[in-house]
Amino acid sequence: MTKADTTKEKSTQANSSYSASDIEVLEGLDAVRRRPGMYIGGVDQKALHHCVYEIVDNSIDEALAGYCNEIRATINVDGSITVLDDGRGIPVDKVSKTGLSGVETVFTKLHSGGKFGTSLSYKVSGGLHGVGASCVNAVSSKMDVEVYRDGKTYFVQFLGDNTSGKIGQNNEPLKVIGKSDKTGTKVTFWPDPKIFKDQETGKMPVCNREVIAIRLREMAFLNKGLKIVFTDERLQKAEPHYEEMYFYEGGIKSYVEFLNSTKTCLHKEVIYFENTKEDVIVEIAMQYTDTYSDSIFVFANNINNPDGGTHLTGFRNSLTRVINDYGKKGVFKENEENLQGEDVREGLTAIVSVKVRDPQFESQTKVKLLNNEVQTAVMAVLGESLKDWLDRNPKEAKIIVQKGIQARDAREAARKAKNLIRRQSVLESAGGLPGKLADCTSRDAEMCELFIVEGDSAGGSAKQGRERMFQAILPLRGKILNVERARIGKIYDNTEIQALIQAIGLSTIGDDVLRPNIDELDLDKIRYHKIIIMTDADVDGAHIRTLLLTFFFRYARPVIENGYMYIAQPPLYKVEKNKKVIYCYNEHQLELAKAELGEKTNVQRFKGLGEMMPVQLWETTMNPEKRTLKRVSFQDAAEADRIFDILMGDAVGPRREFIEEHAGLAILDV
Ligand code: 28F
C-alpha cells in the first residue's frame, strides 16, 4: 500500500457526530477514490488487475506464514471477483488500536503495510502498488467478506452507497451467519463503475483472463506446494467451463523447467539451492541451455523486479566468480583469460527469489530492489552451493565452463567484426545513416516516426505517400535474421539489422549496442519516438513482424518498454460502390460494409502494401488523423521470453501447438 499521508487529506469541515477514528477511516478511503492513481495505479484494466492481486496477496501472505495451502480465485459472471483461501481466517476479535473487529480493520482502515499487532514474517507487498484490501474496498461498490473461524461462519458487507454515506463502510456489524467446519477467508468485490474507466473506450474495463492466469501461475511457481485454482465464469459462446489449477511441488525449480521446456538443455537437472542468510530466505533455480541469450528473473517477496537490484547483482557477481574459480581448477588452459559476466550467463535460465523482512524498492513500482543485505545473502548462498554442486557434478561443470569459453571466443570475434563493420559503414554513409533510409526533415524525435516496411515496392509507396516532415521510411529487403538462434557476431554481420540500428540511433560509434545487457541500452540518441512496423497482412508479413519484434525484445527491449514500438494496421479490403469507399480492416468490417452498401458492391482484397496507391496507403495506414496504430507491450517478461522462444526457436512441436492455440502473439497485447 502507498503510504498515504492521511493528515493531508483531512477535510477542514468538522463533524461532531464522527469519532476521531471514524474520521480517519472515512477520509482515508475517500482519498483512494479521489486519487486512485496514487493508490491503485490508475482506473484502467491494469488497476483493476491490481485490485485482484491485492486480495490474492493477502491469501499469499497467509500461505507464507504457513497456514494456507489453497487459494481459489474466480471471475464471476457479473464481473465481480471472488477470492477464497483456507488460512486461519482474518481475526474477528476487537483490535484495540481501532476499536473495530480485525476484519473491519483490515477492510476499512487505510494502513501502511504490516499487519496490526502481529509481528508478521515476510509480508508480500502486493502488486505494482501494494494497495491493501482497504483500497480495494474503497474503489468497490460492494464487498462481501466471509470468515471461517472457531467453527463459525462470520459475514460482513461493505457498501459504497451505505446509509451513512461514507465510503466502504458496513451498515451492519460483523455477524455470525452459521457454522463452519473449516477455516479461511472469502472475499467478493464489485469494482465500482463510477471509478474504473478505460482511457480509450471510456467504458468500464473488464479483467483479462490471460493476464490474471499468468500472474496466478507465477504465484504458484514462487510458492511451492501452494495450490491455486482459477475459474472464469464469464464464458464466451460455446466455450467450455474454464478452470485452471496451478500447483508446483518444485516451486521455482518447476518454473525453470517450464521456461526451458521448449529449449535444449545442457544438463538434465535444474540446479536448485535454498538457504537463509542475513535473515533473508534465498532460493535459486538455474539451468543452462544451448541458446545465446540469458533469461534471469528476480523476485523479492514474490514481486518481480524487472530492473533487478541487489539480488540480481549478487547473483551475477557470484556466478562469474564461482565459474571462473572452477575453470581455473582444470578446465581453462594455462594463463587463460577470465570469463566475463555475459559469457557465464549465455544460455542461462534462472530464477532468483528472495524473501526479505523489510524490502526497500527504488520506486513505488517496485521494479528494483535496494536492500544491501540481500546482495550479501545471495552471494553467500550461490558462492557456497554452486561451488559444491560443480565439485559434485564434474561432467556438467565442464560443459557449463565450456559454454562460457565459447561465448567469450564469440564475443571476441564479434568485437573484431564490429570494428570492421563500423569502419566500413562510416566510410559508406557520412552521417552514419543507412543508404536506403528515406529520412524525415524534422529532427525532433518526439514527433518523428519511422516506418519499417517490407520490401522495396511497399517502401516506394510509403515514400511517396508519407508526410515527409515527420515520417521516415526504412525498407527492409527480405527477412531479417532470426536473432533467437544466432550469436552476437552473426547479428552484427546482418546488413538489415545494421540498417535498423543506425536508422533508429541505437548506436553511436564507440558505444556497444548489441550487448546482452539490454536493460542498460541508452535511448538518449533515439531518433524516432514512434517505430512502426508496417508489413503485409499475410503469413509472410506476420513472420517478418515477429522477427523484428524478437530483435527488439532481445536486443533493444527499452524501446518496447518505453512504448516506442507500434504495429501499423493496413486495411484488408476496399469496398466500393458509386464512388463511396469503405476500407475494412477485418472480416467483420467487411460484412458490415457489404451490408451498408448493398448489392453490386465492388470488393478489392489487398494482397500487399505494394499494390496500394501511395495516397491510399497514406489515407488508410499512415495518416495520424485516420489510422489506428497498435502499441506493442508485454505484461510479463518471463512469459514473453517463453513465447519468443516458442515462436522463433528450434522446437517445431510446441510452435505448431502454440500457433494453433493462440493464432498470434497474445502476450504482446498489441
Ligand atoms: C481472500 C483474501 O485476506 N486472507 C487473510 C488472514 C489471517 C490473519 C490475518 C489475514 C487481523 C487484524 C491484522 C489470522 N490468525 N484472503 C485474506 N488471512 N489477516 S488476511 O491477520 C490480520 C490481522 O489486523 C491472521 C492469526 N493471525 C493472523
mmCIF file with all atom_site columns, C-alpha atoms and ligand atoms in Angstrom, residues 52 54-63 65 67-68 71-72 82-95 98 100-107 111 114-118 120 123 133 145-147 149 184-188, ligand 1:
data_model
loop_
_atom_site.group_PDB
_atom_site.id
_atom_site.type_symbol
_atom_site.label_atom_id
_atom_site.label_alt_id
_atom_site.label_comp_id
_atom_site.label_asym_id
_atom_site.label_entity_id
_atom_site.label_seq_id
_atom_site.pdbx_PDB_ins_code
_atom_site.Cartn_x
_atom_site.Cartn_y
_atom_site.Cartn_z
_atom_site.occupancy
_atom_site.B_iso_or_equiv
_atom_site.pdbx_formal_charge
_atom_site.auth_seq_id
_atom_site.auth_comp_id
_atom_site.auth_asym_id
_atom_site.auth_atom_id
_atom_site.pdbx_PDB_model_num
ATOM   1  C CA  . VAL A 1 52  ? -7.451  -8.708  -7.777 1.00 0.00 ? 52  VAL A CA  1
ATOM   2  C CA  . GLU A 1 54  ? -4.081  -7.262  -3.772 1.00 0.00 ? 54  GLU A CA  1
ATOM   3  C CA  . ILE A 1 55  ? -6.759  -9.557  -2.373 1.00 0.00 ? 55  ILE A CA  1
ATOM   4  C CA  . VAL A 1 56  ? -4.879  -12.643 -3.589 1.00 0.00 ? 56  VAL A CA  1
ATOM   5  C CA  . ASP A 1 57  ? -1.711  -11.289 -1.944 1.00 0.00 ? 57  ASP A CA  1
ATOM   6  C CA  . ASN A 1 58  ? -3.397  -11.327 1.437  1.00 0.00 ? 58  ASN A CA  1
ATOM   7  C CA  . SER A 1 59  ? -4.040  -15.029 0.948  1.00 0.00 ? 59  SER A CA  1
ATOM   8  C CA  . ILE A 1 60  ? -0.448  -15.484 -0.206 1.00 0.00 ? 60  ILE A CA  1
ATOM   9  C CA  . ASP A 1 61  ? 0.742   -13.787 2.996  1.00 0.00 ? 61  ASP A CA  1
ATOM   10 C CA  . GLU A 1 62  ? -1.244  -16.345 4.920  1.00 0.00 ? 62  GLU A CA  1
ATOM   11 C CA  . ALA A 1 63  ? 0.462   -19.073 2.862  1.00 0.00 ? 63  ALA A CA  1
ATOM   12 C CA  . ALA A 1 65  ? 3.054   -17.563 7.235  1.00 0.00 ? 65  ALA A CA  1
ATOM   13 C CA  . TYR A 1 67  ? -1.262  -21.566 7.296  1.00 0.00 ? 67  TYR A CA  1
ATOM   14 C CA  . CYS A 1 68  ? -2.766  -21.580 3.812  1.00 0.00 ? 68  CYS A CA  1
ATOM   15 C CA  . ILE A 1 71  ? -6.400  -20.299 -2.955 1.00 0.00 ? 71  ILE A CA  1
ATOM   16 C CA  . ARG A 1 72  ? -9.382  -20.128 -5.293 1.00 0.00 ? 72  ARG A CA  1
ATOM   17 C CA  . THR A 1 82  ? -14.152 -13.820 -5.513 1.00 0.00 ? 82  THR A CA  1
ATOM   18 C CA  . VAL A 1 83  ? -11.034 -14.981 -3.685 1.00 0.00 ? 83  VAL A CA  1
ATOM   19 C CA  . LEU A 1 84  ? -11.150 -17.786 -1.147 1.00 0.00 ? 84  LEU A CA  1
ATOM   20 C CA  . ASP A 1 85  ? -8.331  -19.173 0.979  1.00 0.00 ? 85  ASP A CA  1
ATOM   21 C CA  . ASP A 1 86  ? -8.033  -21.903 3.596  1.00 0.00 ? 86  ASP A CA  1
ATOM   22 C CA  . GLY A 1 87  ? -5.902  -19.918 6.018  1.00 0.00 ? 87  GLY A CA  1
ATOM   23 C CA  . ARG A 1 88  ? -6.713  -19.166 9.643  1.00 0.00 ? 88  ARG A CA  1
ATOM   24 C CA  . GLY A 1 89  ? -9.393  -16.657 8.715  1.00 0.00 ? 89  GLY A CA  1
ATOM   25 C CA  . ILE A 1 90  ? -8.985  -12.972 9.476  1.00 0.00 ? 90  ILE A CA  1
ATOM   26 C CA  . PRO A 1 91  ? -9.318  -12.486 13.259 1.00 0.00 ? 91  PRO A CA  1
ATOM   27 C CA  . VAL A 1 92  ? -12.790 -11.374 14.328 1.00 0.00 ? 92  VAL A CA  1
ATOM   28 C CA  . ASP A 1 93  ? -11.987 -10.089 17.810 1.00 0.00 ? 93  ASP A CA  1
ATOM   29 C CA  . LYS A 1 94  ? -11.558 -6.421  18.571 1.00 0.00 ? 94  LYS A CA  1
ATOM   30 C CA  . VAL A 1 95  ? -8.341  -4.670  17.626 1.00 0.00 ? 95  VAL A CA  1
ATOM   31 C CA  . THR A 1 98  ? -9.094  0.770   16.055 1.00 0.00 ? 98  THR A CA  1
ATOM   32 C CA  . LEU A 1 100 ? -13.142 -2.493  15.372 1.00 0.00 ? 100 LEU A CA  1
ATOM   33 C CA  . SER A 1 101 ? -13.022 -6.223  14.695 1.00 0.00 ? 101 SER A CA  1
ATOM   34 C CA  . GLY A 1 102 ? -9.920  -7.483  12.896 1.00 0.00 ? 102 GLY A CA  1
ATOM   35 C CA  . VAL A 1 103 ? -11.949 -7.985  9.722  1.00 0.00 ? 103 VAL A CA  1
ATOM   36 C CA  . GLU A 1 104 ? -13.396 -4.483  9.751  1.00 0.00 ? 104 GLU A CA  1
ATOM   37 C CA  . THR A 1 105 ? -9.950  -3.089  10.485 1.00 0.00 ? 105 THR A CA  1
ATOM   38 C CA  . VAL A 1 106 ? -8.380  -4.856  7.531  1.00 0.00 ? 106 VAL A CA  1
ATOM   39 C CA  . PHE A 1 107 ? -11.023 -3.605  5.092  1.00 0.00 ? 107 PHE A CA  1
ATOM   40 C CA  . HIS A 1 111 ? -2.880  1.323   6.891  1.00 0.00 ? 111 HIS A CA  1
ATOM   41 C CA  . GLY A 1 114 ? 2.448   -4.644  8.102  1.00 0.00 ? 114 GLY A CA  1
ATOM   42 C CA  . LYS A 1 115 ? -0.375  -6.278  9.952  1.00 0.00 ? 115 LYS A CA  1
ATOM   43 C CA  . PHE A 1 116 ? -1.757  -4.812  13.143 1.00 0.00 ? 116 PHE A CA  1
ATOM   44 C CA  . GLY A 1 117 ? -0.469  -6.313  16.317 1.00 0.00 ? 117 GLY A CA  1
ATOM   45 C CA  . THR A 1 118 ? 1.206   -9.261  14.646 1.00 0.00 ? 118 THR A CA  1
ATOM   46 C CA  . LEU A 1 120 ? 4.391   -10.733 10.534 1.00 0.00 ? 120 LEU A CA  1
ATOM   47 C CA  . LYS A 1 123 ? 4.768   -9.708  4.073  1.00 0.00 ? 123 LYS A CA  1
ATOM   48 C CA  . ALA A 1 133 ? -7.533  -4.674  0.952  1.00 0.00 ? 133 ALA A CA  1
ATOM   49 C CA  . VAL A 1 145 ? -16.417 -10.918 3.352  1.00 0.00 ? 145 VAL A CA  1
ATOM   50 C CA  . GLU A 1 146 ? -16.892 -14.318 4.946  1.00 0.00 ? 146 GLU A CA  1
ATOM   51 C CA  . VAL A 1 147 ? -14.555 -15.614 7.611  1.00 0.00 ? 147 VAL A CA  1
ATOM   52 C CA  . ARG A 1 149 ? -13.047 -19.477 12.183 1.00 0.00 ? 149 ARG A CA  1
ATOM   53 C CA  . GLY A 1 184 ? -10.285 -19.414 5.903  1.00 0.00 ? 184 GLY A CA  1
ATOM   54 C CA  . THR A 1 185 ? -11.368 -16.158 4.316  1.00 0.00 ? 185 THR A CA  1
ATOM   55 C CA  . LYS A 1 186 ? -13.602 -15.433 1.329  1.00 0.00 ? 186 LYS A CA  1
ATOM   56 C CA  . VAL A 1 187 ? -13.778 -12.006 -0.279 1.00 0.00 ? 187 VAL A CA  1
ATOM   57 C CA  . THR A 1 188 ? -16.006 -10.915 -3.160 1.00 0.00 ? 188 THR A CA  1
HETATM 58 C C1  . 28F B 2 .   ? -9.403  -13.759 0.235  1.00 0.00 ? 1   28F B C1  1
HETATM 59 C C2  . 28F B 2 .   ? -8.456  -12.859 0.918  1.00 0.00 ? 1   28F B C2  1
HETATM 60 O O1  . 28F B 2 .   ? -7.378  -11.776 3.177  1.00 0.00 ? 1   28F B O1  1
HETATM 61 N N1  . 28F B 2 .   ? -6.790  -13.808 3.977  1.00 0.00 ? 1   28F B N1  1
HETATM 62 C C3  . 28F B 2 .   ? -6.276  -13.435 5.204  1.00 0.00 ? 1   28F B C3  1
HETATM 63 C C4  . 28F B 2 .   ? -5.533  -13.649 7.303  1.00 0.00 ? 1   28F B C4  1
HETATM 64 C C5  . 28F B 2 .   ? -5.169  -14.213 8.508  1.00 0.00 ? 1   28F B C5  1
HETATM 65 C C6  . 28F B 2 .   ? -4.775  -13.388 9.547  1.00 0.00 ? 1   28F B C6  1
HETATM 66 C C7  . 28F B 2 .   ? -4.770  -12.019 9.349  1.00 0.00 ? 1   28F B C7  1
HETATM 67 C C8  . 28F B 2 .   ? -5.471  -12.265 7.174  1.00 0.00 ? 1   28F B C8  1
HETATM 68 C C9  . 28F B 2 .   ? -6.037  -9.114  11.993 1.00 0.00 ? 1   28F B C9  1
HETATM 69 C C10 . 28F B 2 .   ? -6.328  -7.761  12.471 1.00 0.00 ? 1   28F B C10 1
HETATM 70 C C11 . 28F B 2 .   ? -4.366  -7.651  11.277 1.00 0.00 ? 1   28F B C11 1
HETATM 71 C C12 . 28F B 2 .   ? -5.162  -14.985 11.413 1.00 0.00 ? 1   28F B C12 1
HETATM 72 N N2  . 28F B 2 .   ? -4.856  -15.503 12.600 1.00 0.00 ? 1   28F B N2  1
HETATM 73 N N3  . 28F B 2 .   ? -7.820  -13.565 1.980  1.00 0.00 ? 1   28F B N3  1
HETATM 74 C C13 . 28F B 2 .   ? -7.326  -12.977 3.077  1.00 0.00 ? 1   28F B C13 1
HETATM 75 N N4  . 28F B 2 .   ? -5.988  -14.277 6.172  1.00 0.00 ? 1   28F B N4  1
HETATM 76 N N5  . 28F B 2 .   ? -5.091  -11.453 8.165  1.00 0.00 ? 1   28F B N5  1
HETATM 77 S S1  . 28F B 2 .   ? -5.958  -11.796 5.624  1.00 0.00 ? 1   28F B S1  1
HETATM 78 O O2  . 28F B 2 .   ? -4.423  -11.196 10.355 1.00 0.00 ? 1   28F B O2  1
HETATM 79 C C14 . 28F B 2 .   ? -4.528  -9.783  10.159 1.00 0.00 ? 1   28F B C14 1
HETATM 80 C C15 . 28F B 2 .   ? -4.653  -9.092  11.450 1.00 0.00 ? 1   28F B C15 1
HETATM 81 O O3  . 28F B 2 .   ? -5.347  -6.929  11.980 1.00 0.00 ? 1   28F B O3  1
HETATM 82 C C16 . 28F B 2 .   ? -4.417  -13.967 10.853 1.00 0.00 ? 1   28F B C16 1
HETATM 83 C C17 . 28F B 2 .   ? -3.785  -15.032 13.251 1.00 0.00 ? 1   28F B C17 1
HETATM 84 N N6  . 28F B 2 .   ? -3.033  -14.035 12.725 1.00 0.00 ? 1   28F B N6  1
HETATM 85 C C18 . 28F B 2 .   ? -3.353  -13.521 11.538 1.00 0.00 ? 1   28F B C18 1
#
